[in-house]
Tab-separated table of N, CA and C in Angstrom:
chain	number	residue	atom	x	y	z
A	220	MET	N	0.813	-1.187	0.000
A	220	MET	CA	0.000	0.000	0.000
A	220	MET	C	0.865	1.262	0.000
A	221	ARG	N	1.973	1.193	0.712
A	221	ARG	CA	2.870	2.349	0.781
A	221	ARG	C	3.394	2.715	-0.607
A	222	THR	N	3.751	1.712	-1.386
A	222	THR	CA	4.264	1.962	-2.729
A	222	THR	C	3.192	2.595	-3.605
A	223	GLU	N	1.956	2.168	-3.457
A	223	GLU	CA	0.860	2.747	-4.241
A	223	GLU	C	0.664	4.212	-3.877
A	224	THR	N	0.752	4.541	-2.609
A	224	THR	CA	0.640	5.938	-2.165
A	224	THR	C	1.771	6.764	-2.747
A	225	GLN	N	2.967	6.204	-2.747
A	225	GLN	CA	4.114	6.921	-3.307
A	225	GLN	C	3.930	7.175	-4.799
A	226	LYS	N	3.429	6.175	-5.513
A	226	LYS	CA	3.184	6.348	-6.948
A	226	LYS	C	2.122	7.419	-7.193
A	227	ASN	N	1.081	7.424	-6.375
A	227	ASN	CA	0.025	8.430	-6.511
A	227	ASN	C	0.569	9.834	-6.217
A	228	CYS	N	1.421	9.946	-5.221
A	228	CYS	CA	2.021	11.243	-4.892
A	228	CYS	C	2.952	11.706	-6.009
A	229	LEU	N	3.668	10.779	-6.600
A	229	LEU	CA	4.526	11.110	-7.733
A	229	LEU	C	3.682	11.614	-8.911
A	230	PHE	N	2.570	10.948	-9.168
A	230	PHE	CA	1.671	11.377	-10.240
A	230	PHE	C	1.083	12.756	-9.938
A	231	LEU	N	0.689	12.989	-8.694
A	231	LEU	CA	0.132	14.284	-8.313
A	231	LEU	C	1.186	15.391	-8.422
A	232	ALA	N	2.423	15.089	-8.048
A	232	ALA	CA	3.512	16.065	-8.192
A	232	ALA	C	3.703	16.413	-9.666
A	233	TRP	N	3.611	15.412	-10.534
A	233	TRP	CA	3.716	15.675	-11.972
A	233	TRP	C	2.575	16.565	-12.450
A	234	LEU	N	1.356	16.305	-11.980
A	234	LEU	CA	0.221	17.137	-12.381
A	234	LEU	C	0.416	18.590	-11.954
A	235	ILE	N	0.936	18.795	-10.764
A	235	ILE	CA	1.196	20.157	-10.286
A	235	ILE	C	2.234	20.831	-11.174
A	236	ALA	N	3.298	20.122	-11.491
A	236	ALA	CA	4.337	20.692	-12.358
A	236	ALA	C	3.784	20.971	-13.747
A	237	LEU	N	2.950	20.083	-14.255
A	237	LEU	CA	2.365	20.260	-15.589
A	237	LEU	C	1.413	21.463	-15.627
A	238	VAL	N	0.540	21.569	-14.638
A	238	VAL	CA	-0.389	22.707	-14.569
A	238	VAL	C	0.391	24.009	-14.386
A	239	SER	N	1.432	23.979	-13.572
A	239	SER	CA	2.254	25.174	-13.371
A	239	SER	C	2.942	25.593	-14.663
A	240	THR	N	3.451	24.633	-15.397
A	240	THR	CA	4.122	24.922	-16.663
A	240	THR	C	3.146	25.498	-17.682
A	241	PHE	N	2.004	24.838	-17.849
A	241	PHE	CA	1.008	25.348	-18.793
A	241	PHE	C	0.451	26.692	-18.336
A	242	GLY	N	0.314	26.864	-17.029
A	242	GLY	CA	-0.153	28.144	-16.500
A	242	GLY	C	0.817	29.270	-16.818
A	243	ALA	N	2.110	29.014	-16.626
A	243	ALA	CA	3.126	30.027	-16.928
A	243	ALA	C	3.137	30.358	-18.415
A	244	LEU	N	3.002	29.337	-19.249
A	244	LEU	CA	2.960	29.569	-20.695
A	244	LEU	C	1.695	30.333	-21.097
A	245	PHE	N	0.578	30.017	-20.474
A	245	PHE	CA	-0.672	30.725	-20.758
A	245	PHE	C	-0.549	32.199	-20.392
A	246	ILE	N	-0.010	32.471	-19.210
A	246	ILE	CA	0.138	33.854	-18.750
A	246	ILE	C	1.089	34.624	-19.673
A	247	GLY	N	2.162	33.981	-20.078
A	247	GLY	CA	3.132	34.662	-20.923
A	247	GLY	C	2.710	34.794	-22.367
A	248	GLU	N	2.161	33.740	-22.929
A	248	GLU	CA	1.869	33.730	-24.372
A	248	GLU	C	0.453	34.183	-24.718
A	249	ILE	N	-0.523	33.772	-23.956
A	249	ILE	CA	-1.916	34.115	-24.254
A	249	ILE	C	-2.286	35.463	-23.635
A	250	MET	N	-1.929	35.638	-22.353
A	250	MET	CA	-2.240	36.898	-21.677
A	250	MET	C	-1.205	37.980	-21.988
A	251	GLU	N	-0.129	37.577	-22.653
A	251	GLU	CA	0.941	38.475	-23.092
A	251	GLU	C	1.581	39.274	-21.960
A	252	ARG	N	1.816	38.603	-20.843
A	252	ARG	CA	2.524	39.235	-19.738
A	252	ARG	C	3.975	38.771	-19.772
A	253	THR	N	4.862	39.724	-19.884
A	253	THR	CA	6.286	39.408	-19.926
A	253	THR	C	6.756	39.028	-18.525
A	254	PRO	N	7.419	37.888	-18.375
A	254	PRO	CA	7.892	37.474	-17.056
A	254	PRO	C	9.040	38.364	-16.572
A	255	CYS	N	9.059	38.599	-15.269
A	255	CYS	CA	10.176	39.330	-14.673
A	255	CYS	C	11.365	38.373	-14.531
A	256	VAL	N	12.481	38.876	-14.072
A	256	VAL	CA	13.699	38.062	-13.923
A	256	VAL	C	13.454	36.887	-12.990
A	257	LEU	N	12.825	37.133	-11.849
A	257	LEU	CA	12.589	36.048	-10.899
A	257	LEU	C	11.602	35.018	-11.447
A	258	CYS	N	10.641	35.474	-12.243
A	258	CYS	CA	9.716	34.530	-12.891
A	258	CYS	C	10.471	33.600	-13.842
A	259	TRP	N	11.439	34.155	-14.563
A	259	TRP	CA	12.232	33.321	-15.472
A	259	TRP	C	12.991	32.251	-14.700
A	260	TYR	N	13.580	32.614	-13.566
A	260	TYR	CA	14.319	31.623	-12.778
A	260	TYR	C	13.384	30.526	-12.272
A	261	GLN	N	12.176	30.907	-11.882
A	261	GLN	CA	11.220	29.905	-11.425
A	261	GLN	C	10.786	28.999	-12.570
A	262	ARG	N	10.630	29.567	-13.756
A	262	ARG	CA	10.296	28.759	-14.929
A	262	ARG	C	11.422	27.778	-15.250
A	263	ILE	N	12.648	28.240	-15.130
A	263	ILE	CA	13.803	27.380	-15.396
A	263	ILE	C	13.777	26.161	-14.479
A	264	ALA	N	13.278	26.332	-13.271
A	264	ALA	CA	13.185	25.201	-12.340
A	264	ALA	C	11.942	24.351	-12.601
A	265	MET	N	10.812	24.983	-12.928
A	265	MET	CA	9.547	24.238	-13.046
A	265	MET	C	9.403	23.474	-14.356
A	266	PHE	N	9.803	24.058	-15.463
A	266	PHE	CA	9.576	23.416	-16.759
A	266	PHE	C	10.189	22.021	-16.858
A	267	PRO	N	11.446	21.813	-16.442
A	267	PRO	CA	11.969	20.446	-16.525
A	267	PRO	C	11.280	19.478	-15.570
A	268	LEU	N	10.724	20.000	-14.467
A	268	LEU	CA	10.024	19.119	-13.532
A	268	LEU	C	8.815	18.468	-14.207
A	269	ALA	N	8.137	19.213	-15.075
A	269	ALA	CA	6.981	18.644	-15.774
A	269	ALA	C	7.396	17.451	-16.631
A	270	LEU	N	8.521	17.547	-17.276
A	270	LEU	CA	9.000	16.453	-18.119
A	270	LEU	C	9.550	15.296	-17.273
A	271	ILE	N	10.426	15.608	-16.340
A	271	ILE	CA	11.074	14.564	-15.534
A	271	ILE	C	10.045	13.816	-14.682
A	272	LEU	N	9.152	14.561	-14.013
A	272	LEU	CA	8.145	13.903	-13.172
A	272	LEU	C	7.150	13.114	-14.015
A	273	GLY	N	6.853	13.583	-15.224
A	273	GLY	CA	5.955	12.833	-16.104
A	273	GLY	C	6.533	11.489	-16.487
A	274	ILE	N	7.786	11.490	-16.877
A	274	ILE	CA	8.452	10.224	-17.231
A	274	ILE	C	8.503	9.302	-16.016
A	275	ALA	N	8.849	9.864	-14.865
A	275	ALA	CA	8.946	9.057	-13.642
A	275	ALA	C	7.583	8.520	-13.221
A	276	ALA	N	6.547	9.343	-13.327
A	276	ALA	CA	5.207	8.907	-12.907
A	276	ALA	C	4.706	7.751	-13.766
A	277	PHE	N	4.942	7.818	-15.060
A	277	PHE	CA	4.433	6.768	-15.939
A	277	PHE	C	5.315	5.527	-15.962
A	278	SER	N	6.529	5.647	-15.443
A	278	SER	CA	7.369	4.454	-15.313
A	278	SER	C	7.471	4.009	-13.857
A	279	SER	N	6.716	4.662	-12.969
A	279	SER	CA	6.690	4.345	-11.530
A	279	SER	C	8.084	4.364	-10.915
A	280	ASP	N	8.882	5.328	-11.315
A	280	ASP	CA	10.254	5.455	-10.828
A	280	ASP	C	10.300	6.424	-9.655
A	281	THR	N	10.173	5.883	-8.455
A	281	THR	CA	10.185	6.740	-7.266
A	281	THR	C	11.600	7.185	-6.883
A	282	THR	N	12.616	6.630	-7.516
A	282	THR	CA	13.989	7.066	-7.218
A	282	THR	C	14.309	8.417	-7.835
A	283	VAL	N	13.412	8.923	-8.678
A	283	VAL	CA	13.628	10.218	-9.323
A	283	VAL	C	13.688	11.345	-8.289
A	284	ARG	N	13.235	11.082	-7.105
A	284	ARG	CA	13.227	12.097	-6.046
A	284	ARG	C	14.599	12.731	-5.852
A	285	ARG	N	15.641	11.940	-5.931
A	285	ARG	CA	16.984	12.481	-5.674
A	285	ARG	C	17.406	13.506	-6.727
A	286	TYR	N	16.801	13.466	-7.903
A	286	TYR	CA	17.101	14.440	-8.953
A	286	TYR	C	16.133	15.622	-8.932
A	287	VAL	N	14.895	15.333	-8.573
A	287	VAL	CA	13.849	16.344	-8.633
A	287	VAL	C	13.864	17.270	-7.421
A	288	LEU	N	14.085	16.729	-6.244
A	288	LEU	CA	14.015	17.547	-5.033
A	288	LEU	C	14.991	18.730	-5.033
A	289	PRO	N	16.240	18.568	-5.478
A	289	PRO	CA	17.116	19.754	-5.526
A	289	PRO	C	16.614	20.834	-6.481
A	290	ILE	N	16.076	20.424	-7.624
A	290	ILE	CA	15.543	21.403	-8.579
A	290	ILE	C	14.339	22.122	-7.974
A	291	ALA	N	13.445	21.351	-7.351
A	291	ALA	CA	12.260	21.946	-6.727
A	291	ALA	C	12.656	22.855	-5.562
A	292	ALA	N	13.676	22.476	-4.822
A	292	ALA	CA	14.118	23.302	-3.694
A	292	ALA	C	14.680	24.639	-4.180
A	293	ILE	N	15.442	24.610	-5.250
A	293	ILE	CA	15.975	25.855	-5.819
A	293	ILE	C	14.823	26.742	-6.294
A	294	GLY	N	13.868	26.152	-6.990
A	294	GLY	CA	12.698	26.905	-7.435
A	294	GLY	C	11.913	27.480	-6.270
A	295	ALA	N	11.792	26.703	-5.195
A	295	ALA	CA	11.058	27.166	-4.010
A	295	ALA	C	11.768	28.345	-3.345
A	296	VAL	N	13.090	28.309	-3.302
A	296	VAL	CA	13.843	29.420	-2.705
A	296	VAL	C	13.644	30.693	-3.524
A	297	VAL	N	13.715	30.576	-4.837
A	297	VAL	CA	13.504	31.746	-5.698
A	297	VAL	C	12.067	32.250	-5.539
A	298	ALA	N	11.097	31.331	-5.505
A	298	ALA	CA	9.693	31.718	-5.348
A	298	ALA	C	9.451	32.372	-3.992
A	299	LEU	N	10.101	31.882	-2.958
A	299	LEU	CA	9.973	32.493	-1.634
A	299	LEU	C	10.546	33.905	-1.637
A	300	TRP	N	11.709	34.078	-2.254
A	300	TRP	CA	12.329	35.398	-2.364
A	300	TRP	C	11.405	36.352	-3.127
A	301	HIS	N	10.850	35.859	-4.226
A	301	HIS	CA	9.936	36.665	-5.032
A	301	HIS	C	8.686	37.022	-4.217
A	302	SER	N	8.181	36.073	-3.450
A	302	SER	CA	7.005	36.318	-2.608
A	302	SER	C	7.294	37.367	-1.546
A	303	LEU	N	8.479	37.294	-0.947
A	303	LEU	CA	8.859	38.284	0.072
A	303	LEU	C	9.008	39.672	-0.542
A	304	LEU	N	9.557	39.734	-1.742
A	304	LEU	CA	9.629	41.013	-2.456
A	304	LEU	C	8.232	41.544	-2.755
A	305	PHE	N	7.373	40.660	-3.247
A	305	PHE	CA	6.017	41.061	-3.611
A	305	PHE	C	5.247	41.560	-2.387
A	306	ALA	N	5.435	40.908	-1.256
A	306	ALA	CA	4.736	41.273	-0.023
A	306	ALA	C	5.310	42.530	0.624
A	307	GLY	N	6.472	42.984	0.148
A	307	GLY	CA	7.085	44.180	0.713
A	307	GLY	C	7.946	43.913	1.930
A	308	ILE	N	8.194	42.655	2.221
A	308	ILE	CA	9.030	42.297	3.374
A	308	ILE	C	10.494	42.549	3.060
A	309	VAL	N	10.896	42.215	1.853
A	309	VAL	CA	12.251	42.505	1.385
A	309	VAL	C	12.186	43.832	0.634
A	310	PRO	N	13.071	44.766	0.945
A	310	PRO	CA	12.998	46.078	0.297
A	310	PRO	C	13.253	45.991	-1.206
A	311	GLU	N	12.630	46.880	-1.950
A	311	GLU	CA	12.753	46.883	-3.408
A	311	GLU	C	14.157	47.241	-3.876
A	312	THR	N	14.993	47.770	-2.981
A	312	THR	CA	16.360	48.117	-3.392
A	312	THR	C	17.170	46.882	-3.758
A	313	VAL	N	16.765	45.711	-3.281
A	313	VAL	CA	17.471	44.475	-3.624
A	313	VAL	C	16.721	43.682	-4.691
A	314	GLN	N	15.775	44.321	-5.345
A	314	GLN	CA	14.984	43.697	-6.395
A	314	GLN	C	15.834	43.537	-7.658
A	315	PRO	N	15.904	42.335	-8.224
A	315	PRO	CA	16.745	42.114	-9.409
A	315	PRO	C	16.124	42.636	-10.707
A	316	CYS	N	14.861	42.992	-10.673
A	316	CYS	CA	14.194	43.455	-11.892
A	316	CYS	C	14.573	44.907	-12.173
A	317	THR	N	14.692	45.208	-13.435
A	317	THR	CA	15.108	46.555	-13.826
A	317	THR	C	13.902	47.456	-14.046
A	318	ARG	N	14.150	48.732	-14.095
A	318	ARG	CA	13.069	49.691	-14.352
A	318	ARG	C	12.556	49.572	-15.784
A	319	GLU	N	13.403	49.133	-16.708
A	319	GLU	CA	12.996	49.007	-18.097
A	319	GLU	C	12.174	47.746	-18.345
A	320	GLY	N	12.402	46.722	-17.546
A	320	GLY	CA	11.704	45.455	-17.740
A	320	GLY	C	10.497	45.342	-16.838
A	321	PRO	N	9.846	44.185	-16.864
A	321	PRO	CA	8.679	43.979	-16.008
A	321	PRO	C	9.070	43.988	-14.528
A	322	SER	N	8.191	44.492	-13.711
A	322	SER	CA	8.437	44.601	-12.284
A	322	SER	C	8.220	43.259	-11.599
A	323	CYS	N	9.015	43.015	-10.571
A	323	CYS	CA	8.849	41.805	-9.758
A	323	CYS	C	7.683	41.962	-8.783
A	324	THR	N	7.236	43.198	-8.580
A	324	THR	CA	6.225	43.449	-7.557
A	324	THR	C	5.006	44.202	-8.073
A	325	GLY	N	4.929	44.483	-9.360
A	325	GLY	CA	3.845	45.296	-9.913
A	325	GLY	C	2.531	44.551	-10.030
A	326	ASP	N	1.538	45.267	-10.530
A	326	ASP	CA	0.194	44.703	-10.681
A	326	ASP	C	0.150	43.523	-11.645
A	327	GLU	N	1.098	43.475	-12.592
A	327	GLU	CA	1.106	42.356	-13.539
A	327	GLU	C	1.486	41.036	-12.865
A	328	GLN	N	1.883	41.107	-11.602
A	328	GLN	CA	2.200	39.886	-10.844
A	328	GLN	C	0.958	39.285	-10.183
A	329	ASN	N	-0.206	39.900	-10.409
A	329	ASN	CA	-1.473	39.369	-9.901
A	329	ASN	C	-2.239	38.724	-11.043
A	330	LEU	N	-2.699	37.525	-10.827
A	330	LEU	CA	-3.514	36.824	-11.809
A	330	LEU	C	-4.975	37.126	-11.515
A	331	PHE	N	-5.674	37.622	-12.493
A	331	PHE	CA	-7.079	38.017	-12.359
A	331	PHE	C	-7.274	39.075	-11.273
A	332	GLY	N	-6.212	39.818	-10.968
A	332	GLY	CA	-6.283	40.901	-10.006
A	332	GLY	C	-6.257	40.486	-8.553
A	333	VAL	N	-6.274	39.191	-8.264
A	333	VAL	CA	-6.352	38.761	-6.865
A	333	VAL	C	-5.337	37.685	-6.461
A	334	LEU	N	-4.832	36.919	-7.407
A	334	LEU	CA	-3.924	35.815	-7.083
A	334	LEU	C	-2.481	36.210	-7.388
A	335	PRO	N	-1.665	36.445	-6.367
A	335	PRO	CA	-0.263	36.810	-6.614
A	335	PRO	C	0.517	35.631	-7.197
A	336	LEU	N	1.081	35.825	-8.368
A	336	LEU	CA	1.839	34.767	-9.039
A	336	LEU	C	3.006	34.240	-8.212
A	337	PRO	N	3.761	35.092	-7.507
A	337	PRO	CA	4.859	34.549	-6.696
A	337	PRO	C	4.367	33.577	-5.624
A	338	PHE	N	3.202	33.848	-5.041
A	338	PHE	CA	2.653	32.956	-4.016
A	338	PHE	C	2.210	31.632	-4.630
A	339	LEU	N	1.603	31.713	-5.825
A	339	LEU	CA	1.194	30.482	-6.515
A	339	LEU	C	2.404	29.618	-6.851
A	340	SER	N	3.473	30.255	-7.299
A	340	SER	CA	4.694	29.523	-7.624
A	340	SER	C	5.278	28.861	-6.378
A	341	ALA	N	5.340	29.617	-5.292
A	341	ALA	CA	5.867	29.062	-4.040
A	341	ALA	C	5.021	27.887	-3.572
A	342	ALA	N	3.703	28.012	-3.708
A	342	ALA	CA	2.810	26.914	-3.316
A	342	ALA	C	3.034	25.681	-4.186
A	343	GLY	N	3.234	25.880	-5.483
A	343	GLY	CA	3.476	24.754	-6.384
A	343	GLY	C	4.759	24.007	-6.042
A	344	PHE	N	5.845	24.748	-5.871
A	344	PHE	CA	7.109	24.098	-5.516
A	344	PHE	C	7.016	23.408	-4.161
A	345	THR	N	6.375	24.066	-3.193
A	345	THR	CA	6.232	23.475	-1.860
A	345	THR	C	5.410	22.192	-1.921
A	346	ALA	N	4.324	22.199	-2.678
A	346	ALA	CA	3.493	21.003	-2.806
A	346	ALA	C	4.281	19.848	-3.430
A	347	ILE	N	5.067	20.144	-4.451
A	347	ILE	CA	5.889	19.098	-5.080
A	347	ILE	C	6.882	18.531	-4.077
A	348	ILE	N	7.537	19.408	-3.330
A	348	ILE	CA	8.509	18.949	-2.326
A	348	ILE	C	7.831	18.072	-1.278
A	349	LEU	N	6.675	18.515	-0.774
A	349	LEU	CA	5.971	17.730	0.249
A	349	LEU	C	5.493	16.391	-0.299
A	350	LEU	N	4.982	16.379	-1.523
A	350	LEU	CA	4.504	15.129	-2.114
A	350	LEU	C	5.634	14.132	-2.347
A	351	LEU	N	6.839	14.638	-2.549
A	351	LEU	CA	7.969	13.742	-2.790
A	351	LEU	C	8.804	13.509	-1.538
A	352	THR	N	8.339	14.022	-0.406
A	352	THR	CA	9.082	13.851	0.842
A	352	THR	C	8.277	13.068	1.878
A	353	ILE	N	7.110	13.567	2.231
A	353	ILE	CA	6.335	12.987	3.331
A	353	ILE	C	5.963	11.522	3.097
A	354	PRO	N	5.408	11.141	1.943
A	354	PRO	CA	5.038	9.723	1.753
A	354	PRO	C	6.243	8.785	1.650
A	355	PHE	N	7.440	9.330	1.517
A	355	PHE	CA	8.623	8.503	1.321
A	355	PHE	C	9.462	8.358	2.588
A	356	ARG	N	8.979	8.932	3.688
A	356	ARG	CA	9.725	8.801	4.946
A	356	ARG	C	9.759	7.344	5.374
A	357	LYS	N	10.831	7.001	6.028
A	357	LYS	CA	10.969	5.635	6.534
A	357	LYS	C	10.031	5.454	7.725
A	358	SER	N	9.338	4.331	7.758
A	358	SER	CA	8.450	4.051	8.889
A	358	SER	C	9.250	3.524	10.059
A	359	SER	N	8.748	3.741	11.246
A	359	SER	CA	9.466	3.338	12.450
A	359	SER	C	9.183	1.902	12.859
A	360	THR	N	8.471	1.144	12.012
A	360	THR	CA	8.153	-0.249	12.351
A	360	THR	C	9.232	-1.195	11.926
């Protein structure tokens, strides 16, 4: 039963990565919102996860965790930094986005005016990390 739960969590992690990837492409290509610098770094981490987790999910390869978790952790750190910038906790003086390019904290970082993209990204990476960590812990029996 434990292995089945792990396979299901791997599949769910792939779905999150896939929806995140298609969501980022939709926002950039269909909604025509240019990604900021931090968004690009998060995309660099998320896009390969959709491919790697998809292959692993359909081949039931739970050992992929050792390759995926570092990528997801890097993406989560960037997303957390972006979220802190967006929330105003980190001062804008350390913002990597330029005045000429898209802002890391502007209104274009809200989806439908209410959903902050940095928070959604952080939630996606965190969910992937949790799905590939918690069900795989060693039992004490």
